[in-house]
Amino acid sequence: MSLRRSFLSRKFSSKSSFRDPNGVEGIVRVAVSEVEGASGQPGGTDGDLMQGESSWSSMLPELLREIIQRVEASEDGWPNRQNVVSCACVCKRWRDITKEIARGTPHSGKITFPSCLKQPGPSDLPHQCLIKRNKKTSTFYLYLALTPSFTDKGKFLLAARRYRHGAHTEYIISLDAEELSQGNNAYVGKLSSDFLGTNFTIYDSQPPHNGAKPSSSKSSRRFASKQISPQVSAGNFEVGQVSYKFNLLKSRGPRRMMCSLKCPVSEESVTSKPCENLMMKKSASFSPSSGSTILRNKAPRWHEHLQCWCLNFHGRVTVASVKNFQLVASIDHSQPGGGKGDEETVLLQFGKVGDDTFTMDYRQPLSAFQAFAICLTSFGTKLACE
């Protein structure tokens, strides 16, 4: 009880927690080091590990929960967010409570565990990310920006590699920067295009909602053979589509794109726009329980002095490129008052800042996985759309 009283009596702040070795961060560090030490010592045994875990798992529930809640509340971003992950590494009991508390703040958009990459981003300020391209290996890396600099990599989030299957192109998206295949445990989803590279389908490795069924198309299956494990789905789940409009008259202007995504139904969800083309008709098959969000690219303005199309990226884009875009919620004109669309709030923006460096800023209702997949569609030449 003396430990609990001394902890609760200590004023906690994000600054003091790192300066005081006996603060919350100190408690977490000691817990992790003891458990890792028990398993990593040359003479350590499973019994040593169990003893180290049990000493921390037997901590008073109210003290344990308060420690984790304070760590969760104080560490808003990386690299300090690592302390929340450290809490989950102590033992199973700590991990369960940490995940429960982290899931209790869905609107914050904080990225803590890999599962957070498929949860909606923040509702206020967008997450600022960087995409690094390796042309030799056709690989793309997504990083969470930790500084305003475009040269810092930041924290690695996802990787994608482009594969060609005949006339079609696929992007395999993975949590592992090296192992990018559908058979790997790090596989999280993929992006598939048609032969023109103007229509894309986003697939998730996990069902987006209860009762969701995997896509029945042959190209959407993860494995060529039968399902190898009941824990691993043999198929992929369609969660979105991206379509680029043809520019048959070759009129001047940027690419025009539209996205249809499965997003959880909430008060902030955007009402779907009526189907306008084949891509929109396909999206009508989405489950009503999952909701459908329609996004379109924000129309740029023509700058007479510069003689180019311009969008305000607020300093996050520095190189003019046909790949640059901003997505906003499409207004549903069939609904009273124009629906819940907002054509001013940018939900996703993507732009070039270097030869192989791009920025990606996203916010709710998009997740990092969805935003990354949408941005991948911008790579590659689209002669029919330019």
Tab-separated table of N, CA and C in Angstrom, residues 265-365:
chain	number	residue	atom	x	y	z
A	265	VAL	N	-20.616	3.349	-39.162
A	265	VAL	CA	-21.686	4.332	-39.099
A	265	VAL	C	-21.579	5.119	-37.809
A	266	SER	N	-21.559	6.434	-37.899
A	266	SER	CA	-21.519	7.307	-36.734
A	266	SER	C	-22.165	8.623	-37.098
A	267	GLU	N	-22.297	9.508	-36.127
A	267	GLU	CA	-22.901	10.804	-36.378
A	267	GLU	C	-22.052	11.637	-37.327
A	268	GLU	N	-20.755	11.346	-37.376
A	268	GLU	CA	-19.861	12.119	-38.217
A	268	GLU	C	-19.676	11.495	-39.585
A	269	SER	N	-20.312	10.315	-39.799
A	269	SER	CA	-20.151	9.649	-41.084
A	269	SER	C	-20.811	10.458	-42.179
A	270	VAL	N	-20.291	10.332	-43.359
A	270	VAL	CA	-20.799	11.078	-44.495
A	270	VAL	C	-21.795	10.225	-45.250
A	271	THR	N	-22.924	10.799	-45.618
A	271	THR	CA	-23.950	10.075	-46.350
A	271	THR	C	-23.483	9.829	-47.772
A	272	SER	N	-23.793	8.662	-48.286
A	272	SER	CA	-23.335	8.295	-49.615
A	272	SER	C	-24.020	9.116	-50.695
A	273	LYS	N	-23.302	9.337	-51.757
A	273	LYS	CA	-23.837	10.038	-52.921
A	273	LYS	C	-24.404	9.003	-53.875
A	274	PRO	N	-25.482	9.315	-54.631
A	274	PRO	CA	-26.056	8.347	-55.565
A	274	PRO	C	-25.024	7.861	-56.568
A	275	CYS	N	-25.239	6.658	-57.062
A	275	CYS	CA	-24.299	6.070	-58.021
A	275	CYS	C	-24.277	6.905	-59.294
A	276	GLU	N	-23.059	7.181	-59.787
A	276	GLU	CA	-22.915	7.988	-60.991
A	276	GLU	C	-22.222	7.227	-62.113
A	277	ASN	N	-21.554	6.141	-61.771
A	277	ASN	CA	-20.876	5.371	-62.801
A	277	ASN	C	-20.779	3.928	-62.348
A	278	LEU	N	-20.040	3.133	-63.088
A	278	LEU	CA	-19.943	1.712	-62.770
A	278	LEU	C	-19.342	1.486	-61.405
A	279	MET	N	-18.345	2.290	-61.051
A	279	MET	CA	-17.692	2.129	-59.752
A	279	MET	C	-18.686	2.388	-58.635
A	280	MET	N	-19.556	3.392	-58.803
A	280	MET	CA	-20.531	3.697	-57.779
A	280	MET	C	-21.604	2.621	-57.697
A	281	LYS	N	-21.937	2.010	-58.804
A	281	LYS	CA	-22.935	0.946	-58.785
A	281	LYS	C	-22.430	-0.256	-58.012
A	282	LYS	N	-21.140	-0.564	-58.157
A	282	LYS	CA	-20.566	-1.672	-57.416
A	282	LYS	C	-20.607	-1.414	-55.925
A	283	SER	N	-20.433	-0.151	-55.544
A	283	SER	CA	-20.395	0.176	-54.123
A	283	SER	C	-21.754	0.008	-53.475
A	284	ALA	N	-22.823	-0.081	-54.265
A	284	ALA	CA	-24.156	-0.248	-53.702
A	284	ALA	C	-24.313	-1.611	-53.037
A	285	SER	N	-23.388	-2.539	-53.332
A	285	SER	CA	-23.460	-3.863	-52.721
A	285	SER	C	-22.869	-3.896	-51.326
A	286	PHE	N	-22.347	-2.771	-50.832
A	286	PHE	CA	-21.786	-2.712	-49.493
A	286	PHE	C	-22.872	-2.982	-48.470
A	287	SER	N	-22.482	-3.612	-47.385
A	287	SER	CA	-23.428	-3.914	-46.322
A	287	SER	C	-23.928	-2.639	-45.667
A	288	PRO	N	-25.242	-2.487	-45.456
A	288	PRO	CA	-25.770	-1.281	-44.823
A	288	PRO	C	-25.222	-1.068	-43.428
A	289	SER	N	-24.856	-2.175	-42.745
A	289	SER	CA	-24.382	-2.047	-41.371
A	289	SER	C	-23.008	-1.409	-41.296
A	290	SER	N	-22.294	-1.366	-42.443
A	290	SER	CA	-20.943	-0.811	-42.423
A	290	SER	C	-20.899	0.645	-42.847
A	291	GLY	N	-21.936	1.094	-43.561
A	291	GLY	CA	-21.945	2.470	-44.033
A	291	GLY	C	-21.051	2.642	-45.239
A	292	SER	N	-21.254	3.729	-45.980
A	292	SER	CA	-20.453	3.995	-47.157
A	292	SER	C	-20.140	5.481	-47.213
A	293	THR	N	-18.874	5.813	-47.304
A	293	THR	CA	-18.428	7.196	-47.365
A	293	THR	C	-17.923	7.487	-48.768
A	294	ILE	N	-18.407	8.563	-49.360
A	294	ILE	CA	-18.017	8.946	-50.702
A	294	ILE	C	-17.124	10.181	-50.627
A	295	LEU	N	-15.940	10.083	-51.204
A	295	LEU	CA	-14.998	11.193	-51.254
A	295	LEU	C	-14.685	11.531	-52.706
A	296	ARG	N	-14.399	12.790	-52.954
A	296	ARG	CA	-13.974	13.209	-54.293
A	296	ARG	C	-12.853	14.227	-54.149
A	297	ASN	N	-12.078	14.386	-55.210
A	297	ASN	CA	-10.964	15.321	-55.124
A	297	ASN	C	-11.470	16.762	-55.160
A	298	LYS	N	-10.857	17.607	-54.370
A	298	LYS	CA	-11.222	19.016	-54.294
A	298	LYS	C	-10.781	19.719	-55.570
A	299	ALA	N	-11.691	20.479	-56.162
A	299	ALA	CA	-11.381	21.138	-57.427
A	299	ALA	C	-10.373	22.263	-57.216
A	300	PRO	N	-9.281	22.276	-57.972
A	300	PRO	CA	-8.298	23.357	-57.847
A	300	PRO	C	-8.767	24.603	-58.601
A	301	ARG	N	-8.059	25.697	-58.400
A	301	ARG	CA	-8.365	26.928	-59.124
A	301	ARG	C	-7.204	27.249	-60.076
A	302	TRP	N	-7.546	27.903	-61.172
A	302	TRP	CA	-6.537	28.251	-62.160
A	302	TRP	C	-5.901	29.582	-61.780
A	303	HIS	N	-4.566	29.570	-61.650
A	303	HIS	CA	-3.829	30.774	-61.282
A	303	HIS	C	-3.306	31.432	-62.561
A	304	GLU	N	-3.858	32.607	-62.868
A	304	GLU	CA	-3.501	33.279	-64.119
A	304	GLU	C	-2.030	33.684	-64.153
A	305	HIS	N	-1.520	34.164	-63.036
A	305	HIS	CA	-0.138	34.634	-63.020
A	305	HIS	C	0.852	33.475	-63.174
A	306	LEU	N	0.590	32.374	-62.450
A	306	LEU	CA	1.485	31.215	-62.504
A	306	LEU	C	1.185	30.300	-63.672
A	307	GLN	N	-0.020	30.471	-64.263
A	307	GLN	CA	-0.448	29.638	-65.385
A	307	GLN	C	-0.434	28.148	-65.011
A	308	CYS	N	-1.073	27.852	-63.883
A	308	CYS	CA	-1.165	26.452	-63.446
A	308	CYS	C	-2.351	26.304	-62.508
A	309	TRP	N	-2.726	25.052	-62.274
A	309	TRP	CA	-3.796	24.747	-61.336
A	309	TRP	C	-3.225	24.719	-59.925
A	310	CYS	N	-3.927	25.328	-58.961
A	310	CYS	CA	-3.386	25.481	-57.609
A	310	CYS	C	-4.366	24.986	-56.548
A	311	LEU	N	-3.797	24.388	-55.514
A	311	LEU	CA	-4.511	24.007	-54.302
A	311	LEU	C	-3.677	24.466	-53.109
A	312	ASN	N	-4.336	24.804	-52.023
A	312	ASN	CA	-3.620	25.248	-50.829
A	312	ASN	C	-3.296	24.037	-49.953
A	313	PHE	N	-2.036	23.606	-49.984
A	313	PHE	CA	-1.593	22.471	-49.183
A	313	PHE	C	-0.960	22.927	-47.867
A	314	HIS	N	-1.024	24.202	-47.571
A	314	HIS	CA	-0.516	24.765	-46.316
A	314	HIS	C	0.946	24.376	-46.067
A	315	GLY	N	1.756	24.417	-47.116
A	315	GLY	CA	3.183	24.151	-46.986
A	315	GLY	C	3.572	22.696	-46.943
A	316	ARG	N	2.614	21.801	-47.056
A	316	ARG	CA	2.916	20.370	-46.970
A	316	ARG	C	3.264	19.760	-48.328
A	317	VAL	N	3.148	20.518	-49.406
A	317	VAL	CA	3.512	20.059	-50.745
A	317	VAL	C	4.353	21.141	-51.393
A	318	THR	N	5.486	20.748	-51.947
A	318	THR	CA	6.423	21.740	-52.489
A	318	THR	C	6.733	21.539	-53.969
A	319	VAL	N	6.324	20.427	-54.563
A	319	VAL	CA	6.631	20.136	-55.967
A	319	VAL	C	5.322	19.948	-56.728
A	320	ALA	N	5.169	20.670	-57.831
A	320	ALA	CA	3.979	20.527	-58.660
A	320	ALA	C	3.970	19.153	-59.328
A	321	SER	N	2.850	18.472	-59.250
A	321	SER	CA	2.741	17.128	-59.827
A	321	SER	C	1.277	16.801	-60.082
A	322	VAL	N	1.039	16.030	-61.133
A	322	VAL	CA	-0.320	15.591	-61.432
A	322	VAL	C	-0.820	14.615	-60.377
A	323	LYS	N	0.106	14.063	-59.588
A	323	LYS	CA	-0.270	13.113	-58.541
A	323	LYS	C	-0.881	13.808	-57.325
A	324	ASN	N	-0.598	15.088	-57.129
A	324	ASN	CA	-1.080	15.791	-55.940
A	324	ASN	C	-2.603	15.883	-55.932
A	325	PHE	N	-3.194	15.671	-54.757
A	325	PHE	CA	-4.657	15.792	-54.655
A	325	PHE	C	-5.070	16.054	-53.218
A	326	GLN	N	-6.294	16.529	-53.068
A	326	GLN	CA	-6.970	16.678	-51.785
A	326	GLN	C	-8.357	16.054	-51.917
A	327	LEU	N	-8.761	15.262	-50.914
A	327	LEU	CA	-10.076	14.626	-50.927
A	327	LEU	C	-10.974	15.262	-49.878
A	328	VAL	N	-12.216	15.506	-50.279
A	328	VAL	CA	-13.226	16.051	-49.371
A	328	VAL	C	-14.458	15.163	-49.444
A	329	ALA	N	-15.334	15.297	-48.446
A	329	ALA	CA	-16.575	14.523	-48.419
A	329	ALA	C	-17.528	15.065	-49.471
A	330	SER	N	-18.117	14.170	-50.236
A	330	SER	CA	-19.036	14.564	-51.291
A	330	SER	C	-20.419	14.819	-50.703
A	331	ILE	N	-21.045	15.914	-51.101
A	331	ILE	CA	-22.377	16.266	-50.606
A	331	ILE	C	-23.427	15.448	-51.340
A	332	ASP	N	-24.367	14.915	-50.572
A	332	ASP	CA	-25.473	14.154	-51.142
A	332	ASP	C	-26.629	15.124	-51.402
A	333	HIS	N	-26.831	15.512	-52.671
A	333	HIS	CA	-27.864	16.479	-53.006
A	333	HIS	C	-29.268	15.886	-52.940
A	334	SER	N	-29.356	14.568	-52.793
A	334	SER	CA	-30.674	13.946	-52.685
A	334	SER	C	-31.248	14.051	-51.277
A	335	GLN	N	-30.398	14.457	-50.313
A	335	GLN	CA	-30.841	14.574	-48.931
A	335	GLN	C	-31.247	16.010	-48.620
A	336	PRO	N	-32.226	16.208	-47.706
A	336	PRO	CA	-32.616	17.568	-47.313
A	336	PRO	C	-31.427	18.343	-46.761
A	337	GLY	N	-31.226	19.541	-47.261
A	337	GLY	CA	-30.114	20.352	-46.784
A	337	GLY	C	-28.784	19.969	-47.391
A	338	GLY	N	-28.799	19.077	-48.381
A	338	GLY	CA	-27.549	18.710	-49.051
A	338	GLY	C	-26.764	17.609	-48.372
A	339	GLY	N	-27.371	16.902	-47.414
A	339	GLY	CA	-26.657	15.824	-46.754
A	339	GLY	C	-25.621	16.351	-45.787
A	340	LYS	N	-24.700	15.487	-45.395
A	340	LYS	CA	-23.699	15.846	-44.396
A	340	LYS	C	-22.306	16.041	-44.981
A	341	GLY	N	-22.236	16.231	-46.277
A	341	GLY	CA	-20.941	16.439	-46.909
A	341	GLY	C	-20.325	17.766	-46.521
A	342	ASP	N	-19.033	17.820	-46.547
A	342	ASP	CA	-18.288	19.035	-46.229
A	342	ASP	C	-17.210	19.192	-47.283
A	343	GLU	N	-17.421	20.108	-48.210
A	343	GLU	CA	-16.500	20.262	-49.332
A	343	GLU	C	-15.358	21.220	-49.027
A	344	GLU	N	-15.223	21.634	-47.777
A	344	GLU	CA	-14.128	22.512	-47.382
A	344	GLU	C	-13.105	21.778	-46.526
A	345	THR	N	-13.567	20.868	-45.663
A	345	THR	CA	-12.652	20.133	-44.783
A	345	THR	C	-11.941	19.033	-45.562
A	346	VAL	N	-10.641	19.125	-45.650
A	346	VAL	CA	-9.845	18.130	-46.376
A	346	VAL	C	-9.626	16.924	-45.472
A	347	LEU	N	-10.085	15.754	-45.905
A	347	LEU	CA	-9.943	14.527	-45.126
A	347	LEU	C	-8.647	13.784	-45.450
A	348	LEU	N	-8.159	13.970	-46.662
A	348	LEU	CA	-6.901	13.332	-47.070
A	348	LEU	C	-6.232	14.212	-48.109
A	349	GLN	N	-4.953	14.495	-47.913
A	349	GLN	CA	-4.192	15.204	-48.932
A	349	GLN	C	-2.866	14.496	-49.163
A	350	PHE	N	-2.463	14.513	-50.419
A	350	PHE	CA	-1.266	13.794	-50.842
A	350	PHE	C	-0.514	14.669	-51.826
A	351	GLY	N	0.795	14.788	-51.645
A	351	GLY	CA	1.556	15.621	-52.561
A	351	GLY	C	3.041	15.338	-52.531
A	352	LYS	N	3.725	15.835	-53.539
A	352	LYS	CA	5.141	15.558	-53.735
A	352	LYS	C	5.999	16.629	-53.091
A	353	VAL	N	7.060	16.190	-52.414
A	353	VAL	CA	8.018	17.116	-51.805
A	353	VAL	C	9.454	16.802	-52.226
A	354	GLY	N	9.646	15.732	-52.981
A	354	GLY	CA	10.976	15.330	-53.451
A	354	GLY	C	10.837	14.322	-54.567
A	355	ASP	N	11.974	13.893	-55.127
A	355	ASP	CA	11.931	12.930	-56.229
A	355	ASP	C	11.179	11.663	-55.846
A	356	ASP	N	11.400	11.175	-54.642
A	356	ASP	CA	10.750	9.945	-54.191
A	356	ASP	C	10.146	10.099	-52.803
A	357	THR	N	9.786	11.311	-52.440
A	357	THR	CA	9.197	11.581	-51.132
A	357	THR	C	7.880	12.324	-51.301
A	358	PHE	N	6.867	11.859	-50.590
A	358	PHE	CA	5.536	12.435	-50.680
A	358	PHE	C	4.946	12.577	-49.275
A	359	THR	N	4.071	13.546	-49.102
A	359	THR	CA	3.383	13.704	-47.823
A	359	THR	C	1.982	13.116	-47.923
A	360	MET	N	1.497	12.595	-46.812
A	360	MET	CA	0.144	12.050	-46.718
A	360	MET	C	-0.446	12.477	-45.381
A	361	ASP	N	-1.450	13.323	-45.401
A	361	ASP	CA	-2.115	13.793	-44.184
A	361	ASP	C	-3.566	13.320	-44.210
A	362	TYR	N	-3.986	12.621	-43.166
A	362	TYR	CA	-5.350	12.074	-43.145
A	362	TYR	C	-5.996	12.320	-41.794
A	363	ARG	N	-7.302	12.223	-41.768
A	363	ARG	CA	-8.068	12.412	-40.551
A	363	ARG	C	-9.344	11.566	-40.622
A	364	GLN	N	-10.123	11.603	-39.564
A	364	GLN	CA	-11.367	10.847	-39.494
A	364	GLN	C	-12.288	11.240	-40.655
A	365	PRO	N	-12.979	10.267	-41.283
A	365	PRO	CA	-13.180	8.868	-40.881
A	365	PRO	C	-12.183	7.885	-41.488
